[in-house]
Amino acid sequence: MSAYRRRLVRVLAVGVLAGVVPGLGGGVASAGDGVGRAGGAGGERLADFTRQKLTWERCAADKPAAFRCATLKVPLDYRVPEGKRIDVAISRVETSVPGKRRGVLTFNPGGPGGPGLDLPLEASQGLPKAVREQYDMVGFDPRGVGRSTPVKCGLAAHELPYPRVTRTTGDAAANEAWARTFAAKCRAAAGDRLPHMTTRNTARDMDVLRAVLGEKKLNYFGVSYGTALGAVYMQLFPHRADRFVLDSAVDPKRMWRGMFRVWAPEAERAFRRWAKWTAGQDATYHLGTTPAAVERTFRKLVARADTDPVVIGDAKLDGAAVRNALRPAFFTVRMGAEAVVQLKNAAEGRAVRELPRTEQPGDNEVASQLAVVCADAPWPRDPGTYRRDAFRDGARFPLYGDFASSITPCAFLPRGAEPATVVDNHVKALIVQNEWDSQTPLVAARGMHRALAGSRMVTVDEGEGHGVVFGEVRNSCAENVAMGYLSTGVLPARDVTCRAAPGQGRAEAAPRAFAGR
């Protein structure tokens, strides 16, 4: 994997709520509820924003001179544009060729809470020439994130980790206390901004950006949470959306608690698939010769860790920590088998190499993430709802049910200033999705496909991993369709199924049903 591709993988596959939270009631918001009187960013009330002059400067001394940054001013509350203003940090690399230029291509890497300022630089090195020649690459840190008037809650490191196990009434009480404390700190530090840190307002910010850049339409590539942002933009500004690629999609109808809770049944499906595959590889992993035996091996490991935590490096893992750590690994069968072998060896006192670690997100990432998911749609306010759901789902889905339904600070944080945005439109878009995605399961992408009636969907059959086009495992079939759409604007005539080659990650055949190439 080349250096630029490794960077794209790292920044574009941030994931939906990965490592922080496990991933809408309210009224219906229509396309006419966007920015300005007609839903676009051209209303006179927004003239101060849409006509602002940007000052472009070199982003950093250690970055190429062509990588330029500026600060965009946007309203905190679009209902009161004359009120408080906040900053949105934006960036650009001009790659288009005169005579071939179509416009700008902007990005969102996921999260929410993922910064996107560096993406134009990475994309300008990583995208095919046919795409680069048509677009100037534009990135931004979404409102509340990074250099865009960041939201912070003043949280200590021990207060950040989530999800939290809910097996007993004691767990439920402790988690409720944690959520209340978390929410109280966020209210004190950023309470006036929290109701406005929504996907809806970030989509409006994108449309102000479009207007300031002098573009009639926006082209977009979003991953994970970025698919939700893209879909909301399409709903609010259907006539402003040009070529939109949504990679590893969220289900708009599950935003957001439903996206967390769907992890429980989907983890059970992945676990059964993993057990079947691992049983067939017993000569390598020695975890059992039948799926039932493999499952028993893992469950015994969990039970043992509850009485005698597994020590790996400086970490002590009880049964709940084992379940939490292994859930995403089971969606990639080889990774899951290797991880269970390592844990089993450690539990039996044998020396093992340390398991790969994920970087602990900081205060801004966690705060901005929760601000979005809490403000986008109402959450239950009764702690008892979470307790009952966690106990029930833990029994139904023993791998992850209690985690997926446990309480979050959203139970105690302010509601969003506006109703949830219901996504239901016919705007053209391309959705690409791995069958075995641990963060945005296939069932979620199918929900997005239904909500976007004008979309086509590319499914990588047996594809593993979160993120397709810039995933760790490449699939040339899916990449060809996605890059072909960005370069030609031609969607497949029908939905496309690509095949993941076992052990390779490259498709075995050209995409089926792709018209116009």
Short mmCIF file of C-alpha atoms in Angstrom, two decimals:
data_model
loop_
_atom_site.label_atom_id
_atom_site.label_comp_id
_atom_site.label_asym_id
_atom_site.label_seq_id
_atom_site.Cartn_x
_atom_site.Cartn_y
_atom_site.Cartn_z
CA MET A 1 0.00 0.00 0.00
CA SER A 2 1.45 3.35 -1.04
CA ALA A 3 2.10 6.13 1.45
CA TYR A 4 -0.69 8.37 0.16
CA ARG A 5 -3.15 5.48 0.28
CA ARG A 6 -2.23 4.64 3.86
CA ARG A 7 -2.93 8.26 4.82
CA LEU A 8 -6.29 8.20 3.02
CA VAL A 9 -7.24 4.98 4.81
CA ARG A 10 -6.34 6.56 8.14
CA VAL A 11 -8.27 9.79 7.66
CA LEU A 12 -11.22 8.69 5.54
CA ALA A 13 -12.21 5.65 7.59
CA VAL A 14 -12.66 7.41 10.92
CA GLY A 15 -15.83 5.40 11.32
CA VAL A 16 -19.22 6.06 12.81
CA LEU A 17 -18.60 6.74 16.47
CA ALA A 18 -15.71 4.30 16.51
CA GLY A 19 -14.01 3.97 19.87
CA VAL A 20 -16.22 6.49 21.64
CA VAL A 21 -19.86 5.57 21.34
CA PRO A 22 -21.01 2.30 19.79
CA GLY A 23 -21.99 3.96 15.44
CA LEU A 24 -35.07 9.91 15.20
CA GLY A 25 -37.99 10.85 16.67
CA GLY A 26 -39.13 14.40 16.24
CA GLY A 27 -40.86 16.30 13.52
CA VAL A 28 -40.24 16.21 9.80
CA ALA A 29 -37.98 18.82 8.23
CA SER A 30 -38.41 19.42 4.51
CA ALA A 31 -36.02 20.59 1.82
CA GLY A 32 -37.47 24.06 2.16
CA ASP A 33 -36.09 24.30 5.69
CA GLY A 34 -32.53 24.75 4.47
CA VAL A 35 -30.55 27.98 4.25
CA GLY A 36 -32.22 31.09 2.93
CA ARG A 37 -35.78 31.61 1.79
CA ALA A 38 -35.68 28.95 -0.92
CA GLY A 39 -33.61 26.36 0.89
CA GLY A 40 -30.37 27.45 -0.75
CA ALA A 41 -27.64 29.64 0.67
CA GLY A 42 -28.71 32.68 -1.31
CA GLY A 43 -31.27 34.33 0.96
CA GLU A 44 -30.70 38.00 1.80
CA ARG A 45 -30.58 37.19 5.48
CA LEU A 46 -27.46 35.19 4.73
CA ALA A 47 -25.87 37.67 2.35
CA ASP A 48 -23.17 38.60 4.86
CA PHE A 49 -22.11 34.96 4.89
CA THR A 50 -22.55 33.91 1.26
CA ARG A 51 -20.76 37.02 -0.05
CA GLN A 52 -17.88 37.04 2.39
CA LYS A 53 -14.38 37.29 1.00
CA LEU A 54 -11.99 34.56 2.03
CA THR A 55 -8.33 35.09 2.82
CA TRP A 56 -6.40 32.06 1.62
CA GLU A 57 -3.06 31.32 3.25
CA ARG A 58 -0.61 28.47 3.28
CA CYS A 59 -2.02 25.86 5.68
CA ALA A 60 1.31 25.08 7.34
CA ALA A 61 4.98 25.65 6.72
CA ASP A 62 5.58 21.91 6.46
CA LYS A 63 2.78 21.45 3.91
CA PRO A 64 2.94 22.15 0.16
CA ALA A 65 2.38 25.76 -0.87
CA ALA A 66 -0.58 24.68 -3.02
CA PHE A 67 -2.42 23.50 0.09
CA ARG A 68 -4.31 26.64 1.17
CA CYS A 69 -6.52 27.31 4.18
CA ALA A 70 -9.09 29.96 5.09
CA THR A 71 -11.71 30.66 7.73
CA LEU A 72 -15.39 30.72 6.86
CA LYS A 73 -17.84 32.58 9.09
CA VAL A 74 -21.24 30.91 9.61
CA PRO A 75 -24.19 31.50 11.96
CA LEU A 76 -24.32 29.43 15.10
CA ASP A 77 -28.11 29.33 14.65
CA TYR A 78 -29.36 29.63 11.07
CA ARG A 79 -32.78 30.66 12.33
CA VAL A 80 -31.13 33.79 13.72
CA PRO A 81 -28.30 34.55 11.26
CA GLU A 82 -27.74 37.98 12.77
CA GLY A 83 -26.83 36.31 16.07
CA LYS A 84 -23.64 34.64 17.20
CA ARG A 85 -21.11 33.59 14.57
CA ILE A 86 -18.68 30.70 14.61
CA ASP A 87 -15.69 29.74 12.48
CA VAL A 88 -15.40 26.84 10.05
CA ALA A 89 -11.84 26.06 8.97
CA ILE A 90 -11.67 25.17 5.27
CA SER A 91 -8.92 24.07 2.90
CA ARG A 92 -8.34 23.70 -0.82
CA VAL A 93 -5.97 22.21 -3.37
CA GLU A 94 -6.65 23.37 -6.92
CA THR A 95 -6.19 20.33 -9.15
CA SER A 96 -8.68 20.98 -11.94
CA VAL A 97 -7.52 21.55 -15.49
CA PRO A 98 -8.94 24.44 -17.57
CA GLY A 99 -11.43 23.09 -20.05
CA LYS A 100 -12.04 19.99 -17.94
CA ARG A 101 -13.04 21.64 -14.67
CA ARG A 102 -16.45 20.64 -13.29
CA GLY A 103 -16.27 22.24 -9.86
CA VAL A 104 -15.19 21.32 -6.35
CA LEU A 105 -15.14 17.95 -4.62
CA THR A 106 -15.45 18.10 -0.84
CA PHE A 107 -15.08 15.39 1.76
CA ASN A 108 -16.10 14.20 5.19
CA PRO A 109 -14.10 11.39 6.86
CA GLY A 110 -16.73 10.23 9.36
CA GLY A 111 -17.15 10.45 13.09
CA PRO A 112 -19.00 12.64 13.81
CA GLY A 113 -16.06 14.53 15.19
CA GLY A 114 -13.62 13.64 12.43
CA PRO A 115 -11.49 16.55 11.15
CA GLY A 116 -11.35 16.93 7.38
CA LEU A 117 -8.93 19.78 6.82
CA ASP A 118 -6.12 17.60 5.45
CA LEU A 119 -8.28 15.57 3.07
CA PRO A 120 -7.78 17.76 -0.06
CA LEU A 121 -4.04 17.27 0.16
CA GLU A 122 -4.36 13.51 0.51
CA ALA A 123 -7.01 13.30 -2.21
CA SER A 124 -4.93 15.36 -4.62
CA GLN A 125 -2.26 12.67 -4.37
CA GLY A 126 -4.54 9.63 -4.17
CA LEU A 127 -7.42 10.07 -6.59
CA PRO A 128 -7.21 9.07 -10.28
CA LYS A 129 -6.11 11.68 -12.80
CA ALA A 130 -9.53 11.66 -14.49
CA VAL A 131 -11.09 12.80 -11.20
CA ARG A 132 -8.41 15.27 -10.18
CA GLU A 133 -8.54 17.09 -13.50
CA GLN A 134 -12.24 17.88 -13.04
CA TYR A 135 -12.26 19.08 -9.45
CA ASP A 136 -10.57 21.35 -7.00
CA MET A 137 -10.35 19.42 -3.72
CA VAL A 138 -12.00 21.15 -0.76
CA GLY A 139 -12.00 20.08 2.88
CA PHE A 140 -13.22 21.42 6.20
CA ASP A 141 -13.33 20.69 9.89
CA PRO A 142 -17.07 20.43 10.64
CA ARG A 143 -18.51 22.91 13.12
CA GLY A 144 -17.29 22.18 16.63
CA VAL A 145 -14.36 20.07 15.41
CA GLY A 146 -10.64 20.79 15.34
CA ARG A 147 -10.00 24.33 14.14
CA SER A 148 -13.71 25.14 13.66
CA THR A 149 -14.68 26.86 16.94
CA PRO A 150 -14.17 23.58 18.79
CA VAL A 151 -16.63 22.22 21.33
CA LYS A 152 -14.96 21.00 24.52
CA CYS A 153 -16.40 19.72 27.77
CA GLY A 154 -13.33 19.72 30.02
CA LEU A 155 -13.45 15.96 30.48
CA ALA A 156 -10.71 13.97 32.18
CA ALA A 157 -9.28 10.94 30.39
CA HIS A 158 -11.09 8.44 32.63
CA GLU A 159 -14.44 10.07 31.82
CA LEU A 160 -14.14 9.62 28.05
CA PRO A 161 -14.37 5.88 27.28
CA TYR A 162 -17.69 4.57 26.01
CA PRO A 163 -19.56 2.19 25.58
CA ARG A 164 -20.03 0.87 29.09
CA VAL A 165 -21.19 -2.56 30.11
CA THR A 166 -24.63 -2.89 31.76
CA ARG A 167 -24.93 -6.37 33.25
CA THR A 168 -26.22 -5.55 36.73
CA THR A 169 -28.27 -2.90 38.51
CA GLY A 170 -24.97 -1.70 39.96
CA ASP A 171 -23.59 -1.22 36.44
CA ALA A 172 -26.74 0.66 35.45
CA ALA A 173 -26.51 3.00 38.44
CA ALA A 174 -22.82 3.68 37.85
CA ASN A 175 -23.40 4.37 34.17
CA GLU A 176 -26.28 6.72 34.93
CA ALA A 177 -24.07 8.66 37.32
CA TRP A 178 -21.31 8.81 34.70
CA ALA A 179 -23.73 10.06 32.02
CA ARG A 180 -25.13 12.76 34.33
CA THR A 181 -21.65 14.00 35.24
CA PHE A 182 -20.55 13.96 31.61
CA ALA A 183 -23.63 15.92 30.53
CA ALA A 184 -23.29 18.44 33.38
CA LYS A 185 -19.71 19.24 32.39
CA CYS A 186 -20.71 19.68 28.74
CA ARG A 187 -23.64 21.92 29.66
CA ALA A 188 -21.36 24.10 31.77
CA ALA A 189 -18.64 24.34 29.12
CA ALA A 190 -20.66 24.62 25.90
CA GLY A 191 -24.36 24.55 26.72
CA ASP A 192 -25.27 27.48 24.47
CA ARG A 193 -23.73 25.81 21.42
CA LEU A 194 -24.75 22.18 21.93
CA PRO A 195 -28.30 22.46 20.45
CA HIS A 196 -26.83 23.83 17.21
CA MET A 197 -24.08 21.23 16.65
CA THR A 198 -26.24 19.23 14.27
CA THR A 199 -25.73 17.40 11.01
CA ARG A 200 -28.40 19.70 9.63
CA ASN A 201 -26.40 22.83 10.42
CA THR A 202 -23.16 21.29 9.15
CA ALA A 203 -24.95 20.65 5.84
CA ARG A 204 -25.95 24.31 5.83
CA ASP A 205 -22.34 25.26 6.46
CA MET A 206 -21.41 23.20 3.41
CA ASP A 207 -23.89 25.16 1.33
CA VAL A 208 -22.50 28.47 2.54
CA LEU A 209 -19.08 27.16 1.54
CA ARG A 210 -20.42 26.27 -1.90
CA ALA A 211 -21.87 29.76 -2.34
CA VAL A 212 -18.72 31.55 -1.17
CA LEU A 213 -16.64 29.52 -3.61
CA GLY A 214 -18.95 30.63 -6.42
CA GLU A 215 -20.13 27.11 -7.26
CA LYS A 216 -23.64 26.33 -8.48
CA LYS A 217 -23.45 22.74 -7.24
CA LEU A 218 -21.45 20.63 -4.82
CA ASN A 219 -19.73 17.30 -5.42
CA TYR A 220 -19.08 15.17 -2.37
CA PHE A 221 -17.39 12.05 -1.00
CA GLY A 222 -18.44 11.01 2.51
CA VAL A 223 -17.53 7.96 4.58
CA SER A 224 -19.50 6.49 7.50
CA TYR A 225 -21.03 9.44 9.39
CA GLY A 226 -20.14 11.42 6.27
CA THR A 227 -22.88 9.50 4.45
CA ALA A 228 -25.45 10.90 6.89
CA LEU A 229 -24.09 14.40 6.32
CA GLY A 230 -24.25 13.91 2.55
CA ALA A 231 -27.80 12.58 2.70
CA VAL A 232 -28.98 15.51 4.84
CA TYR A 233 -27.38 17.95 2.39
CA MET A 234 -29.19 16.20 -0.46
CA GLN A 235 -32.46 16.54 1.45
CA LEU A 236 -32.04 20.23 2.25
CA PHE A 237 -30.48 21.25 -1.06
CA PRO A 238 -31.57 18.75 -3.72
CA HIS A 239 -30.83 21.10 -6.61
CA ARG A 240 -27.34 21.87 -5.29
CA ALA A 241 -26.17 18.24 -5.05
CA ASP A 242 -24.22 17.06 -8.08
CA ARG A 243 -22.13 13.87 -7.84
CA PHE A 244 -22.35 12.34 -4.37
CA VAL A 245 -20.54 9.16 -3.31
CA LEU A 246 -21.56 7.70 0.07
CA ASP A 247 -19.19 5.02 1.34
CA SER A 248 -20.25 2.71 4.23
CA ALA A 249 -23.64 4.19 4.91
CA VAL A 250 -25.69 5.09 7.94
CA ASP A 251 -29.43 4.35 7.93
CA PRO A 252 -31.14 7.77 8.22
CA LYS A 253 -34.13 6.22 10.00
CA ARG A 254 -31.85 4.84 12.73
CA MET A 255 -30.05 8.08 13.57
CA TRP A 256 -28.78 7.77 16.17
CA ARG A 257 -29.68 5.37 18.95
CA GLY A 258 -30.92 2.86 16.42
CA MET A 259 -27.51 2.83 14.72
CA PHE A 260 -25.90 1.88 18.03
CA ARG A 261 -28.47 -0.77 18.88
CA VAL A 262 -28.25 -2.46 15.47
CA TRP A 263 -24.67 -3.39 16.36
CA ALA A 264 -26.00 -6.07 18.74
CA PRO A 265 -27.87 -8.33 16.28
CA GLU A 266 -25.32 -7.67 13.54
CA ALA A 267 -22.48 -8.69 15.86
CA GLU A 268 -24.24 -12.02 16.49
CA ARG A 269 -24.45 -12.64 12.73
CA ALA A 270 -20.78 -11.81 12.31
CA PHE A 271 -19.87 -14.01 15.30
CA ARG A 272 -21.67 -17.03 13.80
CA ARG A 273 -19.95 -16.49 10.44
CA TRP A 274 -16.61 -16.15 12.21
CA ALA A 275 -17.15 -19.36 14.19
CA LYS A 276 -17.99 -21.30 11.03
CA TRP A 277 -14.92 -19.98 9.20
CA THR A 278 -12.61 -20.56 12.17
CA ALA A 279 -13.81 -24.13 12.61
CA GLY A 280 -12.68 -24.78 9.05
CA GLN A 281 -9.25 -23.41 9.97
CA ASP A 282 -8.73 -25.49 13.10
CA ALA A 283 -5.36 -26.75 11.87
CA THR A 284 -4.15 -23.14 12.05
CA TYR A 285 -5.96 -21.67 15.06
CA HIS A 286 -6.88 -24.70 17.21
CA LEU A 287 -10.04 -23.05 18.53
CA GLY A 288 -12.44 -25.88 17.68
CA THR A 289 -13.37 -28.21 14.83
CA THR A 290 -17.04 -27.20 14.70
CA PRO A 291 -18.75 -23.80 14.91
CA ALA A 292 -20.29 -24.80 18.25
CA ALA A 293 -16.88 -25.73 19.63
CA VAL A 294 -15.37 -22.44 18.48
CA GLU A 295 -18.20 -20.50 20.09
CA ARG A 296 -17.70 -22.41 23.36
CA THR A 297 -13.99 -21.58 23.29
CA PHE A 298 -14.73 -17.90 23.13
CA ARG A 299 -17.48 -17.97 25.76
CA LYS A 300 -15.23 -19.86 28.15
CA LEU A 301 -12.58 -17.20 27.59
CA VAL A 302 -15.10 -14.48 28.47
CA ALA A 303 -16.25 -16.31 31.60
CA ARG A 304 -12.67 -16.95 32.69
CA ALA A 305 -11.74 -13.29 32.19
CA ASP A 306 -14.59 -12.27 34.49
CA THR A 307 -13.00 -14.18 37.37
CA ASP A 308 -9.37 -13.77 36.34
CA PRO A 309 -8.78 -10.81 33.99
CA VAL A 310 -6.57 -11.37 30.97
CA VAL A 311 -3.37 -9.35 31.23
CA ILE A 312 -1.84 -8.07 28.00
CA GLY A 313 0.85 -5.46 28.42
CA ASP A 314 -0.43 -3.01 31.01
CA ALA A 315 -4.08 -3.77 30.29
CA LYS A 316 -6.35 -6.04 32.31
CA LEU A 317 -9.36 -7.30 30.37
CA ASP A 318 -12.39 -8.73 32.13
CA GLY A 319 -15.13 -10.53 30.22
CA ALA A 320 -16.91 -7.34 29.24
CA ALA A 321 -13.70 -5.77 27.97
CA VAL A 322 -13.02 -8.90 25.91
CA ARG A 323 -16.47 -8.70 24.32
CA ASN A 324 -16.09 -5.00 23.60
CA ALA A 325 -12.62 -5.42 22.10
CA LEU A 326 -13.52 -8.41 19.93
CA ARG A 327 -16.84 -7.24 18.49
CA PRO A 328 -15.38 -5.40 15.47
CA ALA A 329 -12.72 -8.08 14.93
CA PHE A 330 -15.33 -10.76 14.30
CA PHE A 331 -16.45 -8.95 11.14
CA THR A 332 -13.03 -9.73 9.63
CA VAL A 333 -12.75 -13.44 10.23
CA ARG A 334 -8.98 -13.82 10.08
CA MET A 335 -8.45 -10.85 12.39
CA GLY A 336 -10.99 -12.27 14.82
CA ALA A 337 -9.34 -15.68 14.91
CA GLU A 338 -5.89 -14.22 15.46
CA ALA A 339 -7.15 -11.96 18.26
CA VAL A 340 -8.91 -14.81 20.07
CA VAL A 341 -5.77 -16.94 19.85
CA GLN A 342 -3.75 -14.12 21.41
CA LEU A 343 -6.28 -13.66 24.21
CA LYS A 344 -6.48 -17.39 24.84
CA ASN A 345 -2.71 -17.66 25.07
CA ALA A 346 -2.55 -14.70 27.46
CA ALA A 347 -5.30 -16.21 29.64
CA GLU A 348 -3.28 -19.42 29.84
CA GLY A 349 -0.16 -17.57 30.95
CA ARG A 350 1.75 -17.70 27.70
CA ALA A 351 3.64 -14.66 26.45
CA VAL A 352 1.85 -12.82 23.66
CA ARG A 353 2.55 -9.72 21.67
CA GLU A 354 0.42 -6.77 22.64
CA LEU A 355 -2.85 -6.43 20.80
CA PRO A 356 -3.08 -3.47 18.41
CA ARG A 357 -4.25 -0.34 20.20
CA THR A 358 -6.54 2.35 18.95
CA GLU A 359 -5.72 5.92 19.83
CA GLN A 360 -7.86 7.24 22.66
CA PRO A 361 -9.96 10.13 21.33
CA GLY A 362 -9.54 13.46 23.06
CA ASP A 363 -12.02 15.81 24.69
CA ASN A 364 -12.87 17.73 21.51
CA GLU A 365 -13.52 14.61 19.45
CA VAL A 366 -15.75 13.05 22.10
CA ALA A 367 -17.56 16.31 22.90
CA SER A 368 -18.24 17.22 19.27
CA GLN A 369 -19.31 13.67 18.50
CA LEU A 370 -21.84 13.51 21.31
CA ALA A 371 -23.03 17.04 20.58
CA VAL A 372 -24.07 15.92 17.09
CA VAL A 373 -25.72 12.61 17.95
CA CYS A 374 -27.54 14.12 20.93
CA ALA A 375 -28.80 17.18 19.05
CA ASP A 376 -29.72 15.49 15.78
CA ALA A 377 -32.70 13.65 17.25
CA PRO A 378 -34.45 13.11 20.61
CA TRP A 379 -33.20 10.42 23.00
CA PRO A 380 -35.12 8.76 25.84
CA ARG A 381 -34.92 10.87 29.01
CA ASP A 382 -35.81 8.10 31.46
CA PRO A 383 -32.72 6.17 32.66
CA GLY A 384 -34.97 3.19 33.22
CA THR A 385 -35.49 2.86 29.47
CA TYR A 386 -31.79 2.26 28.92
CA ARG A 387 -31.55 -0.11 31.87
CA ARG A 388 -34.44 -2.26 30.67
CA ASP A 389 -33.21 -2.26 27.07
CA ALA A 390 -29.67 -3.20 28.13
CA PHE A 391 -30.85 -6.13 30.24
CA ARG A 392 -33.20 -7.41 27.54
CA ASP A 393 -30.75 -6.94 24.65
CA GLY A 394 -27.93 -8.43 26.71
CA ALA A 395 -29.97 -11.62 27.05
CA ARG A 396 -30.98 -11.67 23.37
CA PHE A 397 -27.58 -10.71 21.99
CA PRO A 398 -24.97 -11.84 24.53
CA LEU A 399 -21.94 -10.61 22.61
CA TYR A 400 -22.84 -6.92 22.62
CA GLY A 401 -26.49 -6.27 23.46
CA ASP A 402 -25.91 -4.66 26.85
CA PHE A 403 -23.23 -2.36 25.47
CA ALA A 404 -25.32 -1.25 22.49
CA SER A 405 -28.33 -0.24 24.58
CA SER A 406 -26.65 1.28 27.62
CA ILE A 407 -27.20 4.87 28.67
CA THR A 408 -25.39 7.80 27.05
CA PRO A 409 -25.03 11.45 28.10
CA CYS A 410 -27.69 12.22 25.48
CA ALA A 411 -30.28 11.34 28.13
CA PHE A 412 -29.29 14.51 29.99
CA LEU A 413 -27.95 16.87 27.31
CA PRO A 414 -30.04 19.61 25.66
CA ARG A 415 -32.25 18.61 22.77
CA GLY A 416 -31.46 19.95 19.33
CA ALA A 417 -32.84 23.36 18.41
CA GLU A 418 -34.78 21.92 15.45
CA PRO A 419 -36.63 18.74 14.54
CA ALA A 420 -34.77 15.82 13.01
CA THR A 421 -34.21 15.89 9.27
CA VAL A 422 -36.14 13.09 7.58
CA VAL A 423 -34.26 11.88 4.52
CA ASP A 424 -36.57 10.90 1.68
CA ASN A 425 -35.65 12.13 -1.79
CA HIS A 426 -34.86 11.14 -5.38
CA VAL A 427 -31.50 12.87 -5.75
CA LYS A 428 -28.91 10.78 -7.60
CA ALA A 429 -26.09 9.29 -5.52
CA LEU A 430 -23.84 6.25 -5.39
CA ILE A 431 -23.65 4.12 -2.23
CA VAL A 432 -20.77 1.66 -1.80
CA GLN A 433 -20.80 -0.92 0.97
CA ASN A 434 -18.96 -3.98 2.26
CA GLU A 435 -21.19 -6.87 3.29
CA TRP A 436 -19.32 -7.32 6.58
CA ASP A 437 -18.80 -3.82 7.95
CA SER A 438 -18.50 -3.60 11.73
CA GLN A 439 -19.46 0.07 12.08
CA THR A 440 -22.15 0.64 9.46
CA PRO A 441 -23.64 -2.82 8.78
CA LEU A 442 -25.10 -3.77 5.42
CA VAL A 443 -28.63 -3.42 6.80
CA ALA A 444 -27.90 0.27 7.46
CA ALA A 445 -26.65 0.89 3.92
CA ARG A 446 -29.79 -0.73 2.56
CA GLY A 447 -31.79 1.69 4.70
CA MET A 448 -29.90 4.60 3.16
CA HIS A 449 -30.55 3.16 -0.30
CA ARG A 450 -34.29 3.08 0.40
CA ALA A 451 -34.26 6.65 1.70
CA LEU A 452 -32.40 7.89 -1.39
CA ALA A 453 -34.71 6.64 -4.12
CA GLY A 454 -32.45 8.05 -6.85
CA SER A 455 -29.38 6.18 -5.64
CA ARG A 456 -27.59 3.11 -6.92
CA MET A 457 -25.77 0.77 -4.56
CA VAL A 458 -22.55 -1.20 -4.98
CA THR A 459 -22.28 -4.13 -2.53
CA VAL A 460 -19.02 -6.02 -2.09
CA ASP A 461 -20.17 -9.60 -1.55
CA GLU A 462 -18.22 -11.02 1.43
CA GLY A 463 -16.33 -7.74 1.61
CA GLU A 464 -14.86 -7.02 5.03
CA GLY A 465 -13.87 -3.79 6.73
CA HIS A 466 -15.22 -0.31 7.29
CA GLY A 467 -14.72 1.83 4.22
CA VAL A 468 -14.70 0.43 0.69
CA VAL A 469 -13.08 2.84 -1.76
CA PHE A 470 -10.29 3.83 0.62
CA GLY A 471 -10.46 0.75 2.80
CA GLU A 472 -7.57 -1.28 4.13
CA VAL A 473 -8.48 -4.02 1.63
CA ARG A 474 -8.88 -2.76 -1.91
CA ASN A 475 -11.65 -3.81 -4.27
CA SER A 476 -11.00 -2.65 -7.81
CA CYS A 477 -14.55 -3.46 -8.90
CA ALA A 478 -16.12 -1.05 -6.40
CA GLU A 479 -13.39 1.53 -6.94
CA ASN A 480 -13.95 1.48 -10.70
CA VAL A 481 -17.65 2.18 -10.28
CA ALA A 482 -17.11 4.97 -7.74
CA MET A 483 -14.32 6.70 -9.64
CA GLY A 484 -16.19 6.20 -12.90
CA TYR A 485 -19.21 7.96 -11.44
CA LEU A 486 -17.11 10.89 -10.18
CA SER A 487 -15.42 11.25 -13.55
CA THR A 488 -18.39 10.66 -15.89
CA GLY A 489 -21.48 11.35 -13.79
CA VAL A 490 -23.02 8.09 -15.06
CA LEU A 491 -24.60 5.88 -12.43
CA PRO A 492 -24.87 2.13 -12.94
CA ALA A 493 -28.06 1.13 -14.75
CA ARG A 494 -28.85 -1.15 -11.82
CA ASP A 495 -27.39 -1.95 -8.41
CA VAL A 496 -24.00 -3.66 -8.64
CA THR A 497 -22.57 -6.65 -6.78
CA CYS A 498 -18.78 -6.95 -6.62
CA ARG A 499 -16.97 -9.99 -5.26
CA ALA A 500 -14.22 -9.93 -2.68
CA ALA A 501 -11.47 -12.37 -3.62
CA PRO A 502 -10.65 -14.60 -0.60
CA GLY A 503 -7.43 -13.48 1.04
CA GLN A 504 -6.78 -10.79 -1.55
CA GLY A 505 -9.39 -8.05 -1.40
CA ARG A 506 -9.41 -7.44 -5.16
CA ALA A 507 -12.55 -8.17 -7.13
CA GLU A 508 -12.48 -11.19 -9.40
CA ALA A 509 -14.57 -9.63 -12.13
CA ALA A 510 -15.53 -6.34 -13.64
CA PRO A 511 -18.65 -4.70 -12.20
CA ARG A 512 -21.91 -5.95 -13.58
CA ALA A 513 -24.64 -3.66 -14.91
CA PHE A 514 -22.44 -0.58 -15.26
CA ALA A 515 -23.67 1.49 -18.18
CA GLY A 516 -21.78 4.13 -20.07
CA ARG A 517 -18.16 3.00 -19.60
#
